[in-house]
Amino acid sequence: MQLAAGAGGEIDSAHAPILHSRIDSKGAINKWLATRDLRPTFECIRQDFGMSIAAKRQLDEHTNYWRVNQFMLPFYSLVPPQSKFPELSGHAWVPMDDNHTICLMFSYHPAEPLPAKMREVFEHGHNGRESAHASQDSFVKRDATVPYADYWTKYTRDNGFMFDYQSQVESWFSGLPGLWVQDGACQSGTSPIFDRTKEHLSSSDTGIAMTRRTLLEAAGAYRDRGAKPNGVENPDAFMVRAVSLTLPKTASWIEFGRPHMAATLGAGFGYQL
Ligand SMILES: [Fe+2]
């Protein structure tokens, strides 16, 4: 269940336009379609690979904007593309021990190399993305005897994730310096293992609740019958993409999304971002 704690942010995509929003005009984030309706409703379905978690936002009277994240057992999550950032991204939430998870991010365009500028952002950051996942300046090297010694973040509970009040006044809604720090603070800010009997889940946590159930069932199936999640021995089950779809209000995201959620190597998005 520790895995779900980290992956939760990508299963509850309602957090993104709030937690990651800027209060200045510098970021692209406050122009996301998602910001036009901050109260998405969620629909989740079980899949061979795990789960699809769809967030529906109303764009206007006739149109919905769907963002469909994928959770792939045992610990992968996929994030849909933005029109301004036409890449596919995802994470592997790999357990290190009972209290730590290492999160590995990947990001790619399905049909062409990532633009040099985007690679530069991932490596060195830019305007608040500098503390995002892969930034070389985000890590504090530990002694070589410590597991994953090169990948310990400098943003921790002990230093308040480097919260900056002035930043909260002038730039970031959260006052936390960058996207990944904002996620990390929420994912690990409470305690290493949270007492979930004290949670107050709401309707936007539908995906979280179903994912936990899926994880518990998968753990039980392995314990009782030695059954492994489908993707462990059938990697083709992971040929899947997260999608962002603008659809007429009457259209089904499952029906229209199905061909685009099936990944074909080298094929483009196949729809207008
Ligand atoms: Fe996030």
GROMACS .gro file of C-alpha atoms and ligand atoms in nm:
model
  274
    1MET     CA    1   0.000   0.000   0.000
    2GLN     CA    2   0.298   0.225   0.037
    3LEU     CA    3   0.305   0.238  -0.342
    4ALA     CA    4  -0.037   0.394  -0.360
    5ALA     CA    5   0.076   0.681  -0.140
    6GLY     CA    6   0.313   0.803  -0.406
    7ALA     CA    7   0.106   0.716  -0.708
    8GLY     CA    8  -0.199   0.881  -0.552
    9GLY     CA    9  -0.120   1.220  -0.700
   10GLU     CA   10  -0.145   1.081  -1.047
   11ILE     CA   11  -0.462   0.893  -0.975
   12ASP     CA   12  -0.633   1.199  -0.829
   13SER     CA   13  -0.558   1.437  -1.116
   14ALA     CA   14  -0.791   1.698  -0.963
   15HIS     CA   15  -0.491   1.815  -0.759
   16ALA     CA   16  -0.288   1.942  -1.052
   17PRO     CA   17  -0.447   2.276  -1.148
   18ILE     CA   18  -0.476   2.369  -0.778
   19LEU     CA   19  -0.155   2.245  -0.617
   20HIS     CA   20   0.059   2.332  -0.920
   21SER     CA   21  -0.103   2.665  -1.004
   22ARG     CA   22   0.083   2.993  -1.023
   23ILE     CA   23  -0.050   3.327  -0.912
   24ASP     CA   24   0.169   3.523  -1.153
   25SER     CA   25   0.150   3.521  -1.530
   26LYS     CA   26   0.477   3.334  -1.593
   27GLY     CA   27   0.365   2.974  -1.597
   28ALA     CA   28   0.175   2.793  -1.863
   29ILE     CA   29  -0.002   2.595  -1.595
   30ASN     CA   30  -0.269   2.853  -1.529
   31LYS     CA   31  -0.367   2.834  -1.894
   32TRP     CA   32  -0.437   2.462  -1.888
   33LEU     CA   33  -0.778   2.357  -2.003
   34ALA     CA   34  -0.805   2.182  -1.669
   35THR     CA   35  -0.814   2.512  -1.485
   36ARG     CA   36  -1.145   2.602  -1.643
   37ASP     CA   37  -1.325   2.357  -1.420
   38LEU     CA   38  -1.156   2.284  -1.088
   39ARG     CA   39  -1.418   2.030  -0.981
   40PRO     CA   40  -1.378   1.727  -1.205
   41THR     CA   41  -1.585   1.417  -1.158
   42PHE     CA   42  -1.420   1.078  -1.184
   43GLU     CA   43  -1.501   0.752  -1.360
   44CYS     CA   44  -1.279   0.448  -1.312
   45ILE     CA   45  -1.273   0.114  -1.486
   46ARG     CA   46  -1.071  -0.199  -1.422
   47GLN     CA   47  -0.838  -0.301  -1.702
   48ASP     CA   48  -0.615  -0.599  -1.784
   49PHE     CA   49  -0.316  -0.390  -1.680
   50GLY     CA   50  -0.474  -0.228  -1.372
   51MET     CA   51  -0.708   0.069  -1.395
   52SER     CA   52  -0.808   0.366  -1.607
   53ILE     CA   53  -0.899   0.675  -1.407
   54ALA     CA   54  -1.088   0.937  -1.608
   55ALA     CA   55  -1.146   1.292  -1.485
   56LYS     CA   56  -1.426   1.481  -1.658
   57ARG     CA   57  -1.433   1.859  -1.672
   58GLN     CA   58  -1.702   2.063  -1.840
   59LEU     CA   59  -1.557   2.307  -2.094
   60ASP     CA   60  -1.888   2.453  -2.208
   61GLU     CA   61  -2.249   2.355  -2.248
   62HIS     CA   62  -2.174   2.099  -2.519
   63THR     CA   63  -1.819   1.984  -2.453
   64ASN     CA   64  -1.630   1.786  -2.192
   65TYR     CA   65  -1.256   1.761  -2.140
   66TRP     CA   66  -1.142   1.418  -2.025
   67ARG     CA   67  -0.804   1.339  -1.877
   68VAL     CA   68  -0.752   0.966  -1.847
   69ASN     CA   69  -0.462   0.850  -1.630
   70GLN     CA   70  -0.357   0.486  -1.626
   71PHE     CA   71  -0.244   0.281  -1.329
   72MET     CA   72  -0.055  -0.032  -1.426
   73LEU     CA   73   0.006  -0.300  -1.165
   74PRO     CA   74   0.213  -0.328  -0.967
   75PHE     CA   75   0.341   0.034  -0.953
   76TYR     CA   76   0.334   0.234  -1.275
   77SER     CA   77   0.126   0.540  -1.351
   78LEU     CA   78   0.082   0.726  -1.681
   79VAL     CA   79  -0.008   1.093  -1.721
   80PRO     CA   80  -0.195   1.233  -2.023
   81PRO     CA   81  -0.041   1.497  -2.251
   82GLN     CA   82  -0.114   1.869  -2.234
   83SER     CA   83  -0.165   2.068  -2.552
   84LYS     CA   84   0.129   2.290  -2.457
   85PHE     CA   85   0.349   1.999  -2.352
   86PRO     CA   86   0.283   1.728  -2.614
   87GLU     CA   87   0.464   1.448  -2.437
   88LEU     CA   88   0.360   1.131  -2.264
   89SER     CA   89   0.488   1.087  -1.912
   90GLY     CA   90   0.472   0.837  -1.636
   91HIS     CA   91   0.633   0.710  -1.320
   92ALA     CA   92   0.752   0.387  -1.168
   93TRP     CA   93   0.696   0.396  -0.791
   94VAL     CA   94   0.952   0.140  -0.681
   95PRO     CA   95   0.963   0.038  -0.314
   96MET     CA   96   1.304   0.076  -0.148
   97ASP     CA   97   1.198  -0.034   0.201
   98ASP     CA   98   0.891  -0.001   0.423
   99ASN     CA   99   0.929   0.377   0.451
  100HIS     CA  100   1.076   0.488   0.120
  101THR     CA  101   0.976   0.479  -0.244
  102ILE     CA  102   1.202   0.580  -0.530
  103CYS     CA  103   1.008   0.743  -0.809
  104LEU     CA  104   1.148   0.712  -1.161
  105MET     CA  105   1.000   0.941  -1.422
  106PHE     CA  106   0.997   0.890  -1.796
  107SER     CA  107   0.874   1.129  -2.060
  108TYR     CA  108   0.860   1.095  -2.439
  109HIS     CA  109   0.683   1.190  -2.757
  110PRO     CA  110   0.538   0.876  -2.913
  111ALA     CA  111   0.641   0.954  -3.272
  112GLU     CA  112   0.937   1.191  -3.266
  113PRO     CA  113   1.233   1.290  -3.049
  114LEU     CA  114   1.161   1.531  -2.766
  115PRO     CA  115   1.258   1.885  -2.869
  116ALA     CA  116   1.600   1.991  -2.743
  117LYS     CA  117   1.440   2.266  -2.536
  118MET     CA  118   1.223   2.016  -2.352
  119ARG     CA  119   1.520   1.791  -2.280
  120GLU     CA  120   1.703   2.094  -2.146
  121VAL     CA  121   1.411   2.170  -1.912
  122PHE     CA  122   1.413   1.816  -1.777
  123GLU     CA  123   1.786   1.827  -1.719
  124HIS     CA  124   1.836   2.177  -1.584
  125GLY     CA  125   1.490   2.324  -1.529
  126HIS     CA  126   1.332   2.652  -1.627
  127ASN     CA  127   1.104   2.897  -1.445
  128GLY     CA  128   0.998   2.670  -1.165
  129ARG     CA  129   1.040   2.340  -1.341
  130GLU     CA  130   1.401   2.342  -1.222
  131SER     CA  131   1.311   2.144  -0.916
  132ALA     CA  132   1.113   1.893  -1.115
  133HIS     CA  133   1.188   1.529  -1.142
  134ALA     CA  134   1.516   1.497  -1.322
  135SER     CA  135   1.684   1.824  -1.241
  136GLN     CA  136   2.049   1.763  -1.158
  137ASP     CA  137   2.034   2.020  -0.881
  138SER     CA  138   1.758   1.846  -0.688
  139PHE     CA  139   1.964   1.572  -0.528
  140VAL     CA  140   2.194   1.549  -0.229
  141LYS     CA  141   2.452   1.279  -0.279
  142ARG     CA  142   2.472   1.042   0.016
  143ASP     CA  143   2.740   0.805   0.130
  144ALA     CA  144   2.794   0.525  -0.118
  145THR     CA  145   2.678   0.270   0.141
  146VAL     CA  146   2.327   0.423   0.141
  147PRO     CA  147   2.094   0.257  -0.110
  148TYR     CA  148   2.023   0.476  -0.413
  149ALA     CA  149   2.287   0.719  -0.282
  150ASP     CA  150   2.263   0.950  -0.584
  151TYR     CA  151   1.886   0.996  -0.570
  152TRP     CA  152   1.795   1.151  -0.236
  153THR     CA  153   1.609   1.477  -0.280
  154LYS     CA  154   1.723   1.791  -0.104
  155TYR     CA  155   1.355   1.883  -0.043
  156THR     CA  156   1.251   1.707   0.278
  157ARG     CA  157   1.007   1.726   0.567
  158ASP     CA  158   1.292   1.846   0.787
  159ASN     CA  159   1.346   2.162   0.581
  160GLY     CA  160   0.975   2.216   0.511
  161PHE     CA  161   1.035   2.122   0.147
  162MET     CA  162   1.199   2.465   0.122
  163PHE     CA  163   0.868   2.645   0.150
  164ASP     CA  164   0.910   3.015   0.074
  165TYR     CA  165   0.652   3.261   0.198
  166GLN     CA  166   0.757   3.528  -0.052
  167SER     CA  167   0.711   3.282  -0.334
  168GLN     CA  168   0.358   3.215  -0.213
  169VAL     CA  169   0.294   3.590  -0.225
  170GLU     CA  170   0.444   3.640  -0.568
  171SER     CA  171   0.453   3.324  -0.777
  172TRP     CA  172   0.351   2.975  -0.663
  173PHE     CA  173   0.011   2.911  -0.505
  174SER     CA  174   0.178   2.655  -0.279
  175GLY     CA  175   0.493   2.851  -0.197
  176LEU     CA  176   0.689   2.537  -0.283
  177PRO     CA  177   0.963   2.570  -0.544
  178GLY     CA  178   0.854   2.357  -0.837
  179LEU     CA  179   0.616   2.092  -0.956
  180TRP     CA  180   0.783   1.784  -0.819
  181VAL     CA  181   0.846   1.941  -0.477
  182GLN     CA  182   0.477   2.027  -0.457
  183ASP     CA  183   0.384   1.667  -0.532
  184GLY     CA  184   0.650   1.527  -0.301
  185ALA     CA  185   0.542   1.748  -0.010
  186CYS     CA  186   0.185   1.622  -0.038
  187GLN     CA  187   0.284   1.262  -0.089
  188SER     CA  188   0.531   1.236   0.195
  189GLY     CA  189   0.454   1.539   0.410
  190THR     CA  190   0.220   1.366   0.653
  191SER     CA  191   0.427   1.071   0.774
  192PRO     CA  192   0.613   0.780   0.618
  193ILE     CA  193   0.312   0.553   0.678
  194PHE     CA  194  -0.016   0.732   0.726
  195ASP     CA  195  -0.303   0.600   0.939
  196ARG     CA  196  -0.567   0.578   0.668
  197THR     CA  197  -0.848   0.525   0.919
  198LYS     CA  198  -0.815   0.900   0.980
  199GLU     CA  199  -0.869   0.996   0.618
  200HIS     CA  200  -1.173   1.179   0.485
  201LEU     CA  201  -1.206   1.057   0.130
  202SER     CA  202  -1.437   1.246  -0.105
  203SER     CA  203  -1.586   1.180  -0.447
  204SER     CA  204  -1.267   1.292  -0.621
  205ASP     CA  205  -1.089   1.009  -0.436
  206THR     CA  206  -1.284   0.742  -0.626
  207GLY     CA  207  -0.973   0.645  -0.818
  208ILE     CA  208  -0.763   0.632  -0.501
  209ALA     CA  209  -1.013   0.401  -0.328
  210MET     CA  210  -1.040   0.170  -0.629
  211THR     CA  211  -0.665   0.158  -0.678
  212ARG     CA  212  -0.609   0.058  -0.316
  213ARG     CA  213  -0.870  -0.214  -0.355
  214THR     CA  214  -0.700  -0.333  -0.673
  215LEU     CA  215  -0.362  -0.342  -0.494
  216LEU     CA  216  -0.503  -0.531  -0.197
  217GLU     CA  217  -0.670  -0.783  -0.426
  218ALA     CA  218  -0.347  -0.828  -0.622
  219ALA     CA  219  -0.150  -0.880  -0.300
  220GLY     CA  220  -0.411  -1.131  -0.179
  221ALA     CA  221  -0.409  -1.319  -0.509
  222TYR     CA  222  -0.031  -1.353  -0.490
  223ARG     CA  223  -0.040  -1.460  -0.125
  224ASP     CA  224  -0.321  -1.712  -0.170
  225ARG     CA  225  -0.263  -1.850  -0.518
  226GLY     CA  226   0.077  -1.724  -0.626
  227ALA     CA  227  -0.102  -1.530  -0.903
  228LYS     CA  228   0.097  -1.235  -1.039
  229PRO     CA  229  -0.048  -0.918  -1.197
  230ASN     CA  230  -0.113  -0.963  -1.567
  231GLY     CA  231   0.166  -0.735  -1.687
  232VAL     CA  232   0.438  -0.921  -1.495
  233GLU     CA  233   0.441  -1.208  -1.742
  234ASN     CA  234   0.252  -1.047  -2.027
  235PRO     CA  235   0.426  -0.718  -2.106
  236ASP     CA  236   0.194  -0.657  -2.402
  237ALA     CA  237  -0.071  -0.572  -2.142
  238PHE     CA  238   0.130  -0.253  -2.081
  239MET     CA  239   0.086  -0.129  -2.440
  240VAL     CA  240  -0.130   0.152  -2.319
  241ARG     CA  241  -0.131   0.531  -2.317
  242ALA     CA  242  -0.284   0.801  -2.104
  243VAL     CA  243  -0.507   1.031  -2.311
  244SER     CA  244  -0.658   1.380  -2.296
  245LEU     CA  245  -0.975   1.409  -2.502
  246THR     CA  246  -1.209   1.693  -2.584
  247LEU     CA  247  -1.542   1.527  -2.662
  248PRO     CA  248  -1.905   1.618  -2.715
  249LYS     CA  249  -2.098   1.590  -2.393
  250THR     CA  250  -2.287   1.284  -2.513
  251ALA     CA  251  -1.974   1.090  -2.617
  252SER     CA  252  -1.831   0.805  -2.410
  253TRP     CA  253  -1.465   0.845  -2.313
  254ILE     CA  254  -1.431   0.467  -2.306
  255GLU     CA  255  -1.557   0.424  -2.662
  256PHE     CA  256  -1.373   0.722  -2.815
  257GLY     CA  257  -1.067   0.674  -2.599
  258ARG     CA  258  -1.015   0.302  -2.662
  259PRO     CA  259  -0.816   0.329  -2.989
  260HIS     CA  260  -0.601   0.610  -2.850
  261MET     CA  261  -0.537   0.434  -2.519
  262ALA     CA  262  -0.395   0.135  -2.708
  263ALA     CA  263  -0.027   0.210  -2.773
  264THR     CA  264   0.126   0.132  -3.112
  265LEU     CA  265   0.502   0.175  -3.131
  266GLY     CA  266   0.597   0.482  -3.332
  267ALA     CA  267   0.239   0.600  -3.387
  268GLY     CA  268   0.151   0.960  -3.302
  269PHE     CA  269  -0.121   1.068  -3.061
  270GLY     CA  270  -0.393   1.015  -3.326
  271TYR     CA  271  -0.611   1.297  -3.198
  272GLN     CA  272  -0.599   1.673  -3.156
  273LEU     CA  273  -0.439   1.770  -2.826
  274FE      FE  274   0.119   1.675  -0.929
   0.00000   0.00000   0.00000
